[in-house]
PDB file of C-alpha atoms in Angstrom:
ATOM      1  CA  MET A   1     -19.715  -6.578 -11.026  1.00  0.00           C
ATOM      2  CA  ALA A   2     -16.703  -4.276 -10.817  1.00  0.00           C
ATOM      3  CA  ALA A   3     -15.156  -6.088 -13.778  1.00  0.00           C
ATOM      4  CA  LEU A   4     -18.283  -5.491 -15.869  1.00  0.00           C
ATOM      5  CA  LEU A   5     -18.281  -1.789 -14.973  1.00  0.00           C
ATOM      6  CA  THR A   6     -14.609  -1.621 -15.916  1.00  0.00           C
ATOM      7  CA  VAL A   7     -15.319  -3.233 -19.277  1.00  0.00           C
ATOM      8  CA  ILE A   8     -18.155  -0.778 -19.962  1.00  0.00           C
ATOM      9  CA  THR A   9     -15.839   2.118 -19.073  1.00  0.00           C
ATOM     10  CA  LEU A  10     -13.172   0.773 -21.434  1.00  0.00           C
ATOM     11  CA  VAL A  11     -15.768   0.478 -24.190  1.00  0.00           C
ATOM     12  CA  GLU A  12     -16.796   4.095 -23.556  1.00  0.00           C
ATOM     13  CA  VAL A  13     -13.204   5.262 -23.887  1.00  0.00           C
ATOM     14  CA  GLY A  14     -12.744   3.166 -27.018  1.00  0.00           C
ATOM     15  CA  VAL A  15     -15.917   4.540 -28.579  1.00  0.00           C
ATOM     16  CA  PHE A  16     -14.774   8.084 -27.840  1.00  0.00           C
ATOM     17  CA  TYR A  17     -11.409   7.628 -29.560  1.00  0.00           C
ATOM     18  CA  ALA A  18     -12.599   5.512 -32.517  1.00  0.00           C
ATOM     19  CA  PRO A  19     -13.316   7.785 -35.497  1.00  0.00           C
ATOM     20  CA  VAL A  20     -15.903   5.361 -36.891  1.00  0.00           C
ATOM     21  CA  PHE A  21     -18.227   6.092 -33.937  1.00  0.00           C
ATOM     22  CA  HIS A  22     -18.198   9.897 -34.260  1.00  0.00           C
ATOM     23  CA  PRO A  23     -21.568  10.086 -36.095  1.00  0.00           C
ATOM     24  CA  VAL A  24     -23.272   8.180 -33.246  1.00  0.00           C
ATOM     25  CA  LEU A  25     -21.010   9.238 -30.394  1.00  0.00           C
ATOM     26  CA  ALA A  26     -23.543  10.942 -28.122  1.00  0.00           C
ATOM     27  CA  PRO A  27     -26.283   8.273 -28.290  1.00  0.00           C
ATOM     28  CA  THR A  28     -23.754   5.506 -27.799  1.00  0.00           C
ATOM     29  CA  LEU A  29     -22.167   7.167 -24.777  1.00  0.00           C
ATOM     30  CA  LEU A  30     -25.590   7.968 -23.313  1.00  0.00           C
ATOM     31  CA  THR A  31     -26.651   4.344 -23.648  1.00  0.00           C
ATOM     32  CA  LEU A  32     -23.453   3.048 -22.069  1.00  0.00           C
ATOM     33  CA  SER A  33     -23.692   5.592 -19.245  1.00  0.00           C
ATOM     34  CA  ALA A  34     -27.317   4.695 -18.571  1.00  0.00           C
ATOM     35  CA  THR A  35     -26.354   1.038 -18.444  1.00  0.00           C
ATOM     36  CA  LYS A  36     -23.586   1.765 -15.952  1.00  0.00           C
ATOM     37  CA  PHE A  37     -25.941   3.893 -13.862  1.00  0.00           C
ATOM     38  CA  ALA A  38     -28.533   1.125 -13.779  1.00  0.00           C
ATOM     39  CA  LEU A  39     -25.959  -1.490 -12.776  1.00  0.00           C
ATOM     40  CA  VAL A  40     -24.524   0.670 -10.000  1.00  0.00           C
ATOM     41  CA  VAL A  41     -27.968   1.509  -8.655  1.00  0.00           C
ATOM     42  CA  MET A  42     -29.232  -2.053  -8.829  1.00  0.00           C
ATOM     43  CA  PHE A  43     -26.241  -3.804  -7.323  1.00  0.00           C
ATOM     44  CA  TYR A  44     -24.267  -1.364  -5.200  1.00  0.00           C
ATOM     45  CA  MET A  45     -27.286   0.501  -3.840  1.00  0.00           C
ATOM     46  CA  HIS A  46     -29.193  -2.817  -3.519  1.00  0.00           C
ATOM     47  CA  LEU A  47     -32.122  -1.364  -5.421  1.00  0.00           C
ATOM     48  CA  LYS A  48     -33.009  -4.658  -7.063  1.00  0.00           C
ATOM     49  CA  SER A  49     -34.280  -5.957  -3.731  1.00  0.00           C
ATOM     50  CA  ASP A  50     -36.014  -2.752  -2.605  1.00  0.00           C
ATOM     51  CA  HIS A  51     -39.673  -1.871  -2.850  1.00  0.00           C
ATOM     52  CA  MET A  52     -41.033  -1.113  -6.325  1.00  0.00           C
ATOM     53  CA  LEU A  53     -41.715   2.541  -5.376  1.00  0.00           C
ATOM     54  CA  VAL A  54     -38.056   3.140  -4.545  1.00  0.00           C
ATOM     55  CA  ARG A  55     -37.006   1.462  -7.784  1.00  0.00           C
ATOM     56  CA  THR A  56     -39.417   3.666  -9.719  1.00  0.00           C
ATOM     57  CA  VAL A  57     -38.014   6.840  -8.120  1.00  0.00           C
ATOM     58  CA  PHE A  58     -34.617   6.012  -9.616  1.00  0.00           C
ATOM     59  CA  THR A  59     -35.555   4.551 -12.982  1.00  0.00           C
ATOM     60  CA  ARG A  60     -38.328   6.866 -14.197  1.00  0.00           C
ATOM     61  CA  PRO A  61     -36.254  10.079 -14.022  1.00  0.00           C
ATOM     62  CA  LEU A  62     -33.421   8.295 -15.819  1.00  0.00           C
ATOM     63  CA  MET A  63     -35.728   7.263 -18.644  1.00  0.00           C
ATOM     64  CA  LEU A  64     -37.195  10.775 -18.818  1.00  0.00           C
ATOM     65  CA  ALA A  65     -33.749  12.391 -18.927  1.00  0.00           C
ATOM     66  CA  LEU A  66     -32.618   9.963 -21.609  1.00  0.00           C
ATOM     67  CA  ALA A  67     -35.710  10.657 -23.712  1.00  0.00           C
ATOM     68  CA  VAL A  68     -35.240  14.427 -23.375  1.00  0.00           C
ATOM     69  CA  ALA A  69     -31.549  14.208 -24.266  1.00  0.00           C
ATOM     70  CA  ILE A  70     -32.187  12.074 -27.338  1.00  0.00           C
ATOM     71  CA  SER A  71     -35.089  14.302 -28.399  1.00  0.00           C
ATOM     72  CA  LEU A  72     -32.944  17.427 -28.096  1.00  0.00           C
ATOM     73  CA  MET A  73     -30.134  15.833 -30.068  1.00  0.00           C
ATOM     74  CA  LEU A  74     -32.538  14.887 -32.835  1.00  0.00           C
ATOM     75  CA  LEU A  75     -34.221  18.299 -32.779  1.00  0.00           C
ATOM     76  CA  PHE A  76     -30.984  20.254 -33.057  1.00  0.00           C
ATOM     77  CA  ARG A  77     -29.652  17.897 -35.673  1.00  0.00           C
ATOM     78  CA  LEU A  78     -32.757  18.453 -37.774  1.00  0.00           C
ATOM     79  CA  LEU A  79     -32.647  22.223 -37.254  1.00  0.00           C
ATOM     80  CA  GLY A  80     -28.949  22.366 -38.092  1.00  0.00           C
ATOM     81  CA  ARG A  81     -29.361  21.036 -41.614  1.00  0.00           C
TER      82      ARG A  81
END
């Protein structure tokens, strides 16, 4: 699992420094960060074997925050033009 998290971190760094990803930098980094968060929570906090209520307490706010962040990015991008 640590190797997978390391690979995701390396991809994040690569995406940040690659000029081709600059138009989609924020959504890409948000997606990779959410994936890392989910993996850490599921495996290192043993959430995958916990009760569904505990799992929901961690995953629902993440999905809400991701939706708000993407919505704000789209809103300000549309207003900026």
